[in-house]
XYZ file of C-alpha atoms in Angstrom:
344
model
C 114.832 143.417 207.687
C 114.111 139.818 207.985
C 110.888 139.756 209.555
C 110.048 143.140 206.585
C 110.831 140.781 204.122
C 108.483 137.939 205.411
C 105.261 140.229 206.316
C 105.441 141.479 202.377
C 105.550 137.916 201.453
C 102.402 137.405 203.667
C 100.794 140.218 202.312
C 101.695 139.610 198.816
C 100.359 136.455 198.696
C 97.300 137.054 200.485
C 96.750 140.061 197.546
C 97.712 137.701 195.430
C 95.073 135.041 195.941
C 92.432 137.577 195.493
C 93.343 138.856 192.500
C 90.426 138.716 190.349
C 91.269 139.079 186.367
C 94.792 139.399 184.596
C 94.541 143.015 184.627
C 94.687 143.209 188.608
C 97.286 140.391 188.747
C 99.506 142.846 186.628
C 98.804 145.543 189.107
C 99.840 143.759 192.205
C 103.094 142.038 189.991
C 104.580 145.896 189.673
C 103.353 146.928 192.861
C 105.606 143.794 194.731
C 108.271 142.958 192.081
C 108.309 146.557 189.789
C 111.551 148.660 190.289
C 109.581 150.929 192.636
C 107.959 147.764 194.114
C 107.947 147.236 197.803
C 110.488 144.112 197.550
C 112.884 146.527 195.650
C 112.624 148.913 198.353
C 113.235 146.952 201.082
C 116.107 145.607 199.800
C 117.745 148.915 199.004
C 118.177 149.271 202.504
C 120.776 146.559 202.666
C 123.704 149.063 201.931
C 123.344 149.445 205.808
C 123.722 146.037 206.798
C 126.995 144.233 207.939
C 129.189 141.942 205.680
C 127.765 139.374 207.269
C 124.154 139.967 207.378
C 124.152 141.007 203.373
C 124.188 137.495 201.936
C 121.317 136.684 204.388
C 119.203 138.807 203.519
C 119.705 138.653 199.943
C 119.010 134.963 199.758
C 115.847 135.632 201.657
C 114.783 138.517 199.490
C 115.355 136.193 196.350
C 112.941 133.576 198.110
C 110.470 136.049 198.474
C 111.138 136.806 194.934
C 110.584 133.495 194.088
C 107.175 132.708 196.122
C 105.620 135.663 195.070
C 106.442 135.072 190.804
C 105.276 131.534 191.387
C 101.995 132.690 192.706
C 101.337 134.979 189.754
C 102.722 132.514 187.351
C 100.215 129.995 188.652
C 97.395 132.463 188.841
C 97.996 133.856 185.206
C 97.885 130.456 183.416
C 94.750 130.118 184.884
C 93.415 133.125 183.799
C 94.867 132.198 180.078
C 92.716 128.968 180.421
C 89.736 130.836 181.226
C 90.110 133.169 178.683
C 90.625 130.755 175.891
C 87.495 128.931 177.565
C 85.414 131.231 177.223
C 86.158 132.314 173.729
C 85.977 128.604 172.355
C 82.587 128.952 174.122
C 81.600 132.297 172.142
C 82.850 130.840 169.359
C 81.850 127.219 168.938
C 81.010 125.925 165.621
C 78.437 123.223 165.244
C 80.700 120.200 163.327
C 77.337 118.237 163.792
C 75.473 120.861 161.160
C 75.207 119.645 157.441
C 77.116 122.283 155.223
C 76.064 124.994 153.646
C 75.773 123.842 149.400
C 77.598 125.422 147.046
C 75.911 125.843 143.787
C 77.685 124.005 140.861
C 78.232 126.093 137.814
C 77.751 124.992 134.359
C 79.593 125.465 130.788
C 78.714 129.003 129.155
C 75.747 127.783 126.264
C 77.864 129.670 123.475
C 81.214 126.949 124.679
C 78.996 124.540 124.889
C 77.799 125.125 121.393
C 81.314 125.724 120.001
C 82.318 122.085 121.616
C 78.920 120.283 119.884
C 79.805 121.661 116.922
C 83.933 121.002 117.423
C 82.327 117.588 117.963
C 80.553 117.280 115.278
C 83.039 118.148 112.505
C 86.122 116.401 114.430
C 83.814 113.078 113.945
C 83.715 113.996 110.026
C 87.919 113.910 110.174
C 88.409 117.877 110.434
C 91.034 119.346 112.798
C 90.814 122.803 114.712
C 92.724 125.717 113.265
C 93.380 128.896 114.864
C 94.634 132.288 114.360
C 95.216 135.769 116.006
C 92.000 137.893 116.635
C 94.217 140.906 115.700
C 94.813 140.219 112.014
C 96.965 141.806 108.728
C 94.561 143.531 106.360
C 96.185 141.029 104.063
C 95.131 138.068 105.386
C 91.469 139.314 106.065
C 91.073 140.583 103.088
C 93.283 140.841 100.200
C 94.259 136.957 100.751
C 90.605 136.102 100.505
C 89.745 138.197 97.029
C 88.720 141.091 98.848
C 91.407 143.832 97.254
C 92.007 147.489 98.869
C 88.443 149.438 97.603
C 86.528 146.527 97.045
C 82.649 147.359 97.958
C 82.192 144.061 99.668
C 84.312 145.635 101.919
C 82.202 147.927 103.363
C 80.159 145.744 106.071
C 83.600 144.448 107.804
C 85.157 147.313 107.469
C 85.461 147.818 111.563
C 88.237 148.300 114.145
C 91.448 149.325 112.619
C 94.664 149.281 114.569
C 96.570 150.606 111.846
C 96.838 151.248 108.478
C 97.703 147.622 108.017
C 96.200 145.638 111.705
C 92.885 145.031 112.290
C 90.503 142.932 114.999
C 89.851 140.348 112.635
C 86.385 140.362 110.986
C 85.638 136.349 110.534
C 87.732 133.573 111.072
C 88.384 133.296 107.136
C 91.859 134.745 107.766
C 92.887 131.335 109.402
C 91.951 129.017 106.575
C 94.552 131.499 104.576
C 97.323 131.096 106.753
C 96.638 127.286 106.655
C 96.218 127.320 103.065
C 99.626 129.043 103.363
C 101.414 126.748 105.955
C 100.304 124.060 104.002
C 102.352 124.796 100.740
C 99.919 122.762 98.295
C 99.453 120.062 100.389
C 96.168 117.901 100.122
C 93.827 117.360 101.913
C 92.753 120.228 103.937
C 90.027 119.733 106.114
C 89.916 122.011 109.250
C 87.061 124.343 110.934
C 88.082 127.559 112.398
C 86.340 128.578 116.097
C 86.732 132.300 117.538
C 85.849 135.656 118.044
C 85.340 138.165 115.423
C 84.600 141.616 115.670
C 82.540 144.098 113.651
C 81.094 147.691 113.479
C 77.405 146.163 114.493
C 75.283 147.927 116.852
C 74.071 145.567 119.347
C 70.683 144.978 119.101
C 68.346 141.315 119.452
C 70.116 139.497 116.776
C 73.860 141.778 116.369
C 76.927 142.360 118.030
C 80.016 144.340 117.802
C 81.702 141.035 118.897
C 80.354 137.443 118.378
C 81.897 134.213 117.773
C 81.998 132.534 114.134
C 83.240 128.191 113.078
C 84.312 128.432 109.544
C 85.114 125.410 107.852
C 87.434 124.462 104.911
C 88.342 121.623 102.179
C 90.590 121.036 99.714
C 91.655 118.361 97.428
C 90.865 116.754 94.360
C 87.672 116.181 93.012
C 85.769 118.758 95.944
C 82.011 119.354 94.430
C 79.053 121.130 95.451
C 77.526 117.775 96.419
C 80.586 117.134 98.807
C 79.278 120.698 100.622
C 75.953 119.767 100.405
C 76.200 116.062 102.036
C 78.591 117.969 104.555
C 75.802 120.607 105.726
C 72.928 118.048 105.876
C 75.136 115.768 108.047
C 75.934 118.600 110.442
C 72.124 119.996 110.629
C 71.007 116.505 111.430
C 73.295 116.311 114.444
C 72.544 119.404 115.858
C 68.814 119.964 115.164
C 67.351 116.178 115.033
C 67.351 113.757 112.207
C 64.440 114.665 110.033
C 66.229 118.102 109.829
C 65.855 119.266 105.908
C 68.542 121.743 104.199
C 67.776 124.198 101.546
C 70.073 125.617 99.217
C 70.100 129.033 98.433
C 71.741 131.243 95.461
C 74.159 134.375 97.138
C 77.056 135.742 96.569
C 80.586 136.109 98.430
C 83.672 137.061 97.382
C 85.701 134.233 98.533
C 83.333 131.477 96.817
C 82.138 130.755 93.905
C 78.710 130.108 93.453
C 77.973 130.767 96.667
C 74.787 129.867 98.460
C 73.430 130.460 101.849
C 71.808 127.294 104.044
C 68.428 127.163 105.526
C 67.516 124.560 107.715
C 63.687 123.211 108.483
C 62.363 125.261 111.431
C 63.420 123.963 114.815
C 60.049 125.079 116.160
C 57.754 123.560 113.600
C 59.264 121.018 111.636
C 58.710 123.078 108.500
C 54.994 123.233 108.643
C 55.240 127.088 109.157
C 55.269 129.366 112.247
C 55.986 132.857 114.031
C 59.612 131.530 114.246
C 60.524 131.143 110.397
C 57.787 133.693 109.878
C 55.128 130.939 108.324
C 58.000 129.985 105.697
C 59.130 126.569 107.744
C 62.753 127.412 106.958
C 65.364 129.267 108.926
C 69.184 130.525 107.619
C 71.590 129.231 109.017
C 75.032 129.954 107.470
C 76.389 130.603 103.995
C 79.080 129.007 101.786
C 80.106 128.107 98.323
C 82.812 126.726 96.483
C 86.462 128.530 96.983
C 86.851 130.763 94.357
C 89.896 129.795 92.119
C 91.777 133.157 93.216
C 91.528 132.094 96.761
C 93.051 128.910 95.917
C 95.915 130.600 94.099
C 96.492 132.804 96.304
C 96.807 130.233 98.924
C 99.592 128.492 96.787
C 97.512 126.055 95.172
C 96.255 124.902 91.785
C 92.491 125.354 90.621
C 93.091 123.600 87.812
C 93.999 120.490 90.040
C 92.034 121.181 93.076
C 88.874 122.628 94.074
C 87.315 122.888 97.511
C 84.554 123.976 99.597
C 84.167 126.669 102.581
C 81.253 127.462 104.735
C 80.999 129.997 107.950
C 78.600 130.119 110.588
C 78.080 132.568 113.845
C 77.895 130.225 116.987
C 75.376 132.649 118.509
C 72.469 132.254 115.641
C 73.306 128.235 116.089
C 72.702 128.307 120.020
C 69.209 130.997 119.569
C 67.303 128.543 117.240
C 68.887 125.245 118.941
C 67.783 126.744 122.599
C 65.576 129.303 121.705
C 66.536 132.336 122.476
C 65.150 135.493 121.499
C 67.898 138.068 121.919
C 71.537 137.642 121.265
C 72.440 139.835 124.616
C 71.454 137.123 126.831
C 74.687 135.383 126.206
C 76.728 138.526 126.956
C 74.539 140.197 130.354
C 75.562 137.529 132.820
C 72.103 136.950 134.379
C 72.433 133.745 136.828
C 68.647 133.422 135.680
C 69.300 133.154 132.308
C 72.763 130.867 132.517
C 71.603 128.400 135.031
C 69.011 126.988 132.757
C 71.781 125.680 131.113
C 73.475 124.045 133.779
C 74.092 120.559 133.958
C 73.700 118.648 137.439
């Protein structure tokens, strides 16, 4: 059984050395050492052996054992090198190549507008007031002198909730609740950014959802000329200096008078054009003095204080400041339109 034992070992390892691939090295493993291998069945013939001849042959059948896993050990880490050779080969990256550049995006025009204009006012002394997009028909309305049936309703009318909740239709609602939280205190001087939402149908210059900056102030002594000083100041910085303002008569139900705001055309300078439509003036918001039921109803005193409001929609601002001929640029997402904007 001895010299069995040996001539396997010679023939295993001679296999051995010519295996070729991993896959053939697993073949000739189970062939030798699998539990119908030919080492296993040699070695089930030692049942007929003597006492003394068992341990003898099973210590030589374990070196066999042992020289032929060695062998296959040995030959299938070198196979595992060669594989992981030859996929660092196939799969070499190039440290030496510059990267690939990632383009850098920009701030949306609209924010960007909304933070000139947050600028602009904050450098005046106003704060930043907020308020929930879904709104009480109180506080849209009622709180601003626009009672249950009132016609003026009719335009903002839009996207009830219920009988009582509503997407808000301006940012008015906010200088209510402020008026409100601030329980006849003086001064109040905030401007009110966010979105508002109305029954428009989209089109070049409306939307069924745009963004609107209302601004409010209250104290003592608050006259048209305050509003007026105000406006010009806020043109100037966001059109050029030799921007002109123009006041015009209007009504809203909140103010009173009430006047809309024209600004010199951003195209021409005023001289006329196909912009302002030869006139040299373009609208660009409207306000007025708070109407004395607004301030009562916001807890304070119209005989001891007056105050001024004005509202503007962010997306008229940015067309004339950029030039823009159709309010759905802002809202399609077109890289070609939005990277013009970018800053690098």
């Amino acid at each position: 059984m001895r010299e069995r034992l040996e001539q396997l070992k010679q023939e295993a390892l001679s296999e051995l050395s010519g295996a070729a691939d991993a896959g053939q090295l697993n073949d000739l493993r189970v062939k030798y050492l699998g539990k119908k291998g030919a080492l296993t069945e040699i070695l089930r013939g030692m049942g007929s052996l003597s006492a003394e001849e068992r341990p003898v042959i099973g210590q030589v059948g374990n070196e066999v054992r042992g020289a032929i896993e060695a062998v296959i050990e040995e030959k299938q880490q070198k196979f595992e090198q060669l594989e992981t050779e030859r996929r660092l080969a196939a799969e070499k990256l190039d440290v030496t190549l510059p990267g690939r550049p990632l383009k850098q995006g920009g701030v949306h025009p609209l924010n960007r507008i909304i933070q000139e204009i947050e600028d602009i006012f904050i450098g005046m002394g106003y704060t930043i007031a907020e308020g929930p997009e879904v709104e009480t028909d109180y506080f849209n309305f009622e709180a601003l002198n626009l009672p249950k049936n009132h016609p003026a309703r009719d335009m903002q009318d839009s996207f009830y909730l219920t009988e009582d909740l509503l997407m808000r239709t301006q940012t008015s609602p906010v200088q209510a609740r402020t008026m409100k939280a601030m329980e006849g205190e003086v001064p109040v001087k905030i401007i009110c950014p966010g979105k508002v939402y109305r029954r428009d149908d989209d089109d070049a210059t409306h939307s069924f959802q745009f963004n609107q900056i209302e601004g409010l102030v209250i104290g003592k002594n608050i006259r048209m000329s305050d509003l007026k000083g105000t406006l010009l100041q806020f043109s100037r910085k966001m059109f050029g200096p030799n921007t002109q303002i123009r006041l015009r008569p209007s009504f809203f139900p909140f103010t009173e008078p009430s006047i809309e705001v024209d600004v010199t055309c951003v195209k021409c300078g005023g001289k006329g054009c196909r912009v302002c439509k030869n006139s040299g003036w373009l609208e660009i918001l409207g306000s007025g003095m708070v109407h004395p039921r607004v301030l009562e109803m916001g807890g304070y005193d119209p005989e001891q204080y007056t105050g001024f409001a004005f509202g503007m929609g962010v997306e008229r601002i940015a067309m004339l400041k950029y030039g823009v001929d159709d309010i759905r640029h802002f809202y399609n997402n077109d890289i070609r339109f939005l990277e013009q904007f970018a800053r690098h």
